[in-house]
Short mmCIF file of C-alpha atoms in Angstrom, two decimals:
data_model
loop_
_atom_site.label_atom_id
_atom_site.label_comp_id
_atom_site.label_asym_id
_atom_site.label_seq_id
_atom_site.Cartn_x
_atom_site.Cartn_y
_atom_site.Cartn_z
CA UNK A 1 70.69 -56.81 3.97
CA UNK A 2 73.02 -59.57 4.59
CA UNK A 3 75.19 -62.83 3.81
CA UNK A 4 76.38 -64.70 6.58
CA UNK A 5 77.77 -68.44 6.90
CA UNK A 6 76.95 -68.95 10.56
CA UNK A 7 73.11 -68.63 10.88
CA UNK A 8 71.53 -72.01 12.10
CA UNK A 9 69.06 -74.25 10.09
CA UNK A 10 66.28 -73.41 12.39
CA UNK A 11 67.13 -69.53 12.81
CA UNK A 12 66.66 -69.36 8.94
CA UNK A 13 63.66 -71.12 8.79
CA UNK A 14 61.99 -69.00 11.46
CA UNK A 15 62.92 -65.95 9.20
CA UNK A 16 65.42 -63.92 10.43
CA UNK A 17 64.31 -60.67 8.49
CA UNK A 18 62.72 -57.82 10.48
CA UNK A 19 59.43 -58.19 8.68
CA UNK A 20 57.98 -61.37 7.44
CA UNK A 21 60.31 -62.19 4.40
CA UNK A 22 59.57 -63.46 0.79
CA UNK A 23 61.63 -67.12 0.19
CA UNK A 24 61.54 -69.17 -3.02
CA UNK A 25 59.13 -71.80 -1.60
CA UNK A 26 56.93 -69.15 -0.10
CA UNK A 27 56.76 -67.58 -3.74
CA UNK A 28 55.98 -70.86 -5.30
CA UNK A 29 53.01 -71.48 -2.90
CA UNK A 30 51.71 -67.84 -3.59
CA UNK A 31 51.74 -68.61 -7.59
CA UNK A 32 50.75 -72.33 -7.47
CA UNK A 33 48.38 -72.08 -4.66
CA UNK A 34 47.32 -68.93 -2.87
CA UNK A 35 48.03 -66.05 -0.51
CA UNK A 36 46.29 -68.14 1.86
CA UNK A 37 48.55 -70.95 1.79
CA UNK A 38 51.54 -68.68 1.83
CA UNK A 39 50.60 -66.80 4.97
CA UNK A 40 49.52 -70.38 6.88
CA UNK A 41 53.07 -71.71 5.84
CA UNK A 42 54.90 -68.48 6.98
CA UNK A 43 56.79 -68.65 10.33
CA UNK A 44 55.95 -64.95 11.07
CA UNK A 45 52.44 -65.25 10.11
CA UNK A 46 50.19 -68.66 10.24
CA UNK A 47 53.43 -70.49 11.37
CA UNK A 48 51.84 -73.79 10.66
CA UNK A 49 54.64 -76.37 11.55
CA UNK A 50 55.81 -78.82 8.85
CA UNK A 51 56.16 -82.42 9.85
CA UNK A 52 59.22 -83.97 8.87
CA UNK A 53 58.98 -87.29 6.69
CA UNK A 54 61.55 -89.72 6.52
CA UNK A 55 62.41 -88.84 3.12
CA UNK A 56 63.00 -85.06 4.38
CA UNK A 57 65.16 -86.33 6.99
CA UNK A 58 67.21 -88.78 4.39
CA UNK A 59 67.78 -85.61 2.22
CA UNK A 60 68.66 -83.40 5.20
CA UNK A 61 71.45 -86.19 6.10
CA UNK A 62 72.61 -86.29 2.60
CA UNK A 63 72.95 -82.40 2.65
CA UNK A 64 74.73 -82.68 6.08
CA UNK A 65 77.19 -85.33 4.94
CA UNK A 66 77.86 -83.95 1.81
CA UNK A 67 77.98 -80.18 2.50
CA UNK A 68 79.46 -80.63 6.22
CA UNK A 69 76.73 -78.39 7.61
CA UNK A 70 73.64 -78.57 9.12
CA UNK A 71 71.75 -79.60 12.35
CA UNK A 72 73.33 -81.87 14.79
CA UNK A 73 72.97 -85.68 14.27
CA UNK A 74 71.26 -87.78 16.93
CA UNK A 75 71.86 -91.29 16.39
CA UNK A 76 69.51 -93.82 17.37
CA UNK A 77 70.66 -97.19 18.43
CA UNK A 78 67.48 -99.26 16.88
CA UNK A 79 66.93 -101.26 14.01
CA UNK A 80 63.67 -99.25 12.84
CA UNK A 81 61.19 -96.44 13.71
CA UNK A 82 58.72 -98.99 14.85
CA UNK A 83 59.13 -99.16 18.41
CA UNK A 84 57.77 -96.82 21.06
CA UNK A 85 60.96 -96.03 22.31
CA UNK A 86 62.54 -95.30 18.93
CA UNK A 87 59.79 -92.84 18.05
CA UNK A 88 60.27 -90.98 21.26
CA UNK A 89 63.86 -90.64 20.94
CA UNK A 90 63.17 -89.34 17.18
CA UNK A 91 60.59 -86.92 18.16
CA UNK A 92 62.38 -85.70 21.25
CA UNK A 93 65.65 -85.07 18.73
CA UNK A 94 63.50 -83.06 16.49
CA UNK A 95 62.05 -81.18 19.34
CA UNK A 96 65.60 -79.89 20.26
CA UNK A 97 66.53 -79.13 16.76
CA UNK A 98 68.73 -82.05 16.14
CA UNK A 99 68.63 -84.58 13.03
CA UNK A 100 67.54 -88.26 14.22
CA UNK A 101 69.12 -90.95 12.38
CA UNK A 102 69.27 -94.59 12.84
CA UNK A 103 72.75 -96.22 13.37
CA UNK A 104 72.62 -98.38 10.57
CA UNK A 105 71.03 -95.67 8.37
CA UNK A 106 74.13 -93.25 9.18
CA UNK A 107 76.65 -95.91 8.17
CA UNK A 108 74.73 -96.42 5.03
CA UNK A 109 74.36 -92.83 4.38
CA UNK A 110 78.04 -92.21 4.76
CA UNK A 111 78.83 -94.68 2.45
CA UNK A 112 76.30 -93.03 -0.35
CA UNK A 113 78.11 -89.64 0.64
CA UNK A 114 81.53 -90.91 -0.29
CA UNK A 115 80.05 -92.42 -3.74
CA UNK A 116 78.59 -89.09 -4.46
CA UNK A 117 81.29 -87.30 -3.53
CA UNK A 118 83.83 -89.26 -5.65
CA UNK A 119 81.23 -89.19 -8.70
CA UNK A 120 80.78 -85.17 -8.54
CA UNK A 121 84.66 -84.84 -8.54
CA UNK A 122 85.46 -87.55 -11.10
CA UNK A 123 82.90 -87.12 -13.48
CA UNK A 124 81.82 -83.62 -13.37
CA UNK A 125 84.74 -81.76 -11.85
CA UNK A 126 82.59 -80.36 -9.14
CA UNK A 127 84.70 -80.07 -5.56
CA UNK A 128 82.49 -79.00 -2.80
CA UNK A 129 85.23 -76.79 -1.62
CA UNK A 130 83.14 -73.72 -1.04
CA UNK A 131 80.96 -72.38 1.52
CA UNK A 132 78.13 -74.28 2.46
CA UNK A 133 74.59 -73.13 3.74
CA UNK A 134 75.13 -69.24 3.57
CA UNK A 135 72.23 -67.33 3.96
CA UNK A 136 71.10 -64.23 2.33
CA UNK A 137 68.67 -61.62 2.90
CA UNK A 138 67.97 -58.46 0.75
CA UNK A 139 65.29 -56.11 -0.72
CA UNK A 140 63.75 -56.47 -3.87
CA UNK A 141 61.69 -53.77 -5.44
CA UNK A 142 58.01 -54.34 -6.51
CA UNK A 143 56.71 -53.06 -9.46
CA UNK A 144 55.03 -50.36 -7.17
CA UNK A 145 58.71 -49.41 -6.17
CA UNK A 146 58.14 -50.87 -2.42
CA UNK A 147 61.11 -52.80 -1.08
CA UNK A 148 60.44 -56.47 -0.34
CA UNK A 149 62.46 -58.40 2.05
CA UNK A 150 63.67 -61.37 0.88
CA UNK A 151 65.71 -64.30 1.98
CA UNK A 152 67.47 -67.57 0.72
CA UNK A 153 69.63 -70.27 1.82
CA UNK A 154 72.46 -71.27 -0.46
CA UNK A 155 73.66 -74.93 -0.27
CA UNK A 156 76.98 -74.30 -1.53
CA UNK A 157 78.51 -71.21 -3.16
CA UNK A 158 81.85 -70.13 -4.49
CA UNK A 159 81.47 -65.94 -3.75
CA UNK A 160 84.34 -65.09 -6.01
CA UNK A 161 83.37 -66.87 -8.84
CA UNK A 162 79.76 -66.26 -8.83
CA UNK A 163 78.93 -69.84 -8.77
CA UNK A 164 75.58 -71.21 -6.72
CA UNK A 165 75.31 -74.85 -6.29
CA UNK A 166 72.23 -76.61 -5.06
CA UNK A 167 71.66 -80.05 -4.50
CA UNK A 168 68.40 -82.06 -5.28
CA UNK A 169 67.69 -85.72 -4.32
CA UNK A 170 64.95 -87.25 -6.64
CA UNK A 171 64.34 -90.62 -7.16
CA UNK A 172 64.99 -90.24 -10.98
CA UNK A 173 67.78 -87.79 -12.00
CA UNK A 174 66.94 -88.93 -15.56
CA UNK A 175 67.17 -85.75 -17.75
CA UNK A 176 63.47 -85.94 -19.07
CA UNK A 177 62.31 -86.55 -15.38
CA UNK A 178 64.17 -83.61 -13.80
CA UNK A 179 62.89 -80.98 -16.70
CA UNK A 180 59.66 -82.09 -15.41
CA UNK A 181 60.65 -80.84 -11.90
CA UNK A 182 61.73 -77.58 -12.72
CA UNK A 183 58.22 -76.20 -12.98
CA UNK A 184 56.60 -78.40 -10.84
CA UNK A 185 58.75 -77.57 -7.80
CA UNK A 186 59.60 -74.13 -8.68
CA UNK A 187 63.26 -74.19 -9.69
CA UNK A 188 62.72 -71.60 -12.31
CA UNK A 189 61.70 -69.48 -9.40
CA UNK A 190 64.73 -70.72 -7.29
CA UNK A 191 67.13 -69.48 -10.20
CA UNK A 192 65.72 -66.02 -10.30
CA UNK A 193 65.57 -65.48 -6.72
CA UNK A 194 69.22 -66.89 -5.83
CA UNK A 195 70.77 -64.94 -8.48
CA UNK A 196 68.83 -61.68 -7.85
CA UNK A 197 70.08 -62.18 -4.03
CA UNK A 198 73.42 -62.76 -5.12
CA UNK A 199 73.99 -60.12 -7.85
CA UNK A 200 72.89 -57.70 -5.04
CA UNK A 201 75.25 -58.67 -2.73
CA UNK A 202 78.19 -58.67 -5.66
CA UNK A 203 77.17 -56.01 -8.26
CA UNK A 204 80.54 -56.78 -9.78
CA UNK A 205 79.25 -60.21 -10.73
CA UNK A 206 76.00 -59.22 -12.54
CA UNK A 207 75.88 -61.07 -15.75
CA UNK A 208 78.49 -63.82 -14.78
CA UNK A 209 76.72 -65.47 -11.70
CA UNK A 210 75.65 -69.07 -12.64
CA UNK A 211 73.15 -71.21 -10.83
CA UNK A 212 73.78 -74.98 -11.05
CA UNK A 213 71.15 -77.49 -9.93
CA UNK A 214 72.59 -80.96 -9.26
CA UNK A 215 69.95 -84.02 -9.28
CA UNK A 216 71.05 -86.98 -7.55
CA UNK A 217 69.45 -90.29 -7.35
CA UNK A 218 69.68 -91.27 -3.75
CA UNK A 219 69.54 -94.95 -4.64
CA UNK A 220 72.45 -97.12 -6.15
CA UNK A 221 74.12 -96.32 -8.78
CA UNK A 222 73.48 -92.70 -7.64
CA UNK A 223 73.47 -91.45 -11.34
CA UNK A 224 73.65 -87.86 -11.60
CA UNK A 225 72.72 -84.85 -13.78
CA UNK A 226 74.11 -81.59 -13.38
CA UNK A 227 71.98 -78.98 -15.27
CA UNK A 228 71.75 -75.09 -15.68
CA UNK A 229 68.49 -73.59 -16.82
CA UNK A 230 68.37 -72.27 -20.43
CA UNK A 231 67.36 -68.77 -21.44
CA UNK A 232 63.30 -69.15 -21.63
CA UNK A 233 63.61 -71.13 -18.39
CA UNK A 234 65.67 -68.21 -16.65
CA UNK A 235 63.31 -65.81 -18.23
CA UNK A 236 60.38 -67.52 -17.16
CA UNK A 237 61.66 -67.81 -13.59
CA UNK A 238 62.67 -64.13 -13.63
CA UNK A 239 58.54 -63.46 -14.27
CA UNK A 240 57.38 -65.78 -12.01
CA UNK A 241 59.81 -64.16 -8.92
CA UNK A 242 59.04 -60.41 -9.66
CA UNK A 243 55.00 -61.62 -10.01
CA UNK A 244 55.65 -63.13 -6.64
CA UNK A 245 57.24 -60.14 -5.25
CA UNK A 246 54.63 -57.88 -6.11
CA UNK A 247 51.80 -60.19 -4.74
CA UNK A 248 53.84 -60.48 -1.58
CA UNK A 249 53.89 -56.66 -1.48
CA UNK A 250 50.25 -56.50 -1.78
CA UNK A 251 49.33 -58.68 0.62
CA UNK A 252 51.90 -57.61 3.27
CA UNK A 253 50.89 -53.99 2.66
CA UNK A 254 46.81 -54.63 3.13
CA UNK A 255 47.58 -57.40 5.45
CA UNK A 256 44.83 -59.60 3.27
CA UNK A 257 45.76 -63.04 2.20
CA UNK A 258 42.92 -64.55 -0.02
CA UNK A 259 42.40 -68.07 -0.76
CA UNK A 260 41.05 -69.41 -4.21
CA UNK A 261 37.99 -67.13 -4.62
CA UNK A 262 34.96 -67.00 -6.88
CA UNK A 263 35.84 -68.20 -10.37
CA UNK A 264 34.17 -69.56 -13.53
CA UNK A 265 34.84 -73.29 -13.76
CA UNK A 266 35.61 -73.61 -17.63
CA UNK A 267 35.51 -77.29 -19.09
CA UNK A 268 38.90 -78.42 -20.44
CA UNK A 269 38.93 -79.75 -23.52
CA UNK A 270 39.85 -83.36 -22.26
CA UNK A 271 36.53 -83.61 -20.38
CA UNK A 272 34.51 -82.34 -23.09
CA UNK A 273 35.96 -85.20 -25.38
CA UNK A 274 35.64 -87.72 -22.66
CA UNK A 275 31.91 -87.08 -21.99
CA UNK A 276 31.11 -86.82 -25.88
CA UNK A 277 32.69 -90.70 -25.82
CA UNK A 278 30.66 -91.56 -23.14
CA UNK A 279 27.23 -90.37 -24.50
CA UNK A 280 28.40 -91.92 -27.84
#
């Protein structure tokens, strides 16, 4: 069990635990897809690499500029990624574990980060003066009593206060829209997992640890919603996190990773209604 501030992003994603560990994203895959999908994406099991996208690179860049920690930047002096030379330089940077960014895009991103940082401080009283990119590893007991290795990487945390901050960049930070993201993106599971791990390192802060989600629009005017999950969301997340821990324990113990399986496909009410309308 550890809580460290100097582990690289690459080492974290390669899983620093002695055995395949459970993260929030893997837990969501287990529940929303199948153990087979979770096995396929895990670095110590199937090891299928994630292909970075422009959106993912932009999110990583904004995290780096706001939090001050992350992969090394590789500036590419090109107008776009359309040319062969630019693509080759981009791919070489990614292969070396660096974050490629166009020179022009970097200037714009830095200006955006300054605006967002000011909004966080002036409108929400949030100063990013804690610790960034903190890696936690811990053991969570399954319902069978067996320890399950878990890991998480906290965007920003104030350890003495028990405050955890997570940045999310979405096209819309409108409250109604981000509420839909909670279940779709497993943010309830993330709340449960991160607070679970943190409290196991800081028992004295049990009941006083908070998990704050900061939803940010990457485009102007860079509107921000700062939100905390209510009791019902937290309870749902805790139940889903424990279910994922139990399923992970079973799969790892038996080394069995089933897919969707065989099941009866029930006709939902909307399908029945549509068919009846067609026949009429």
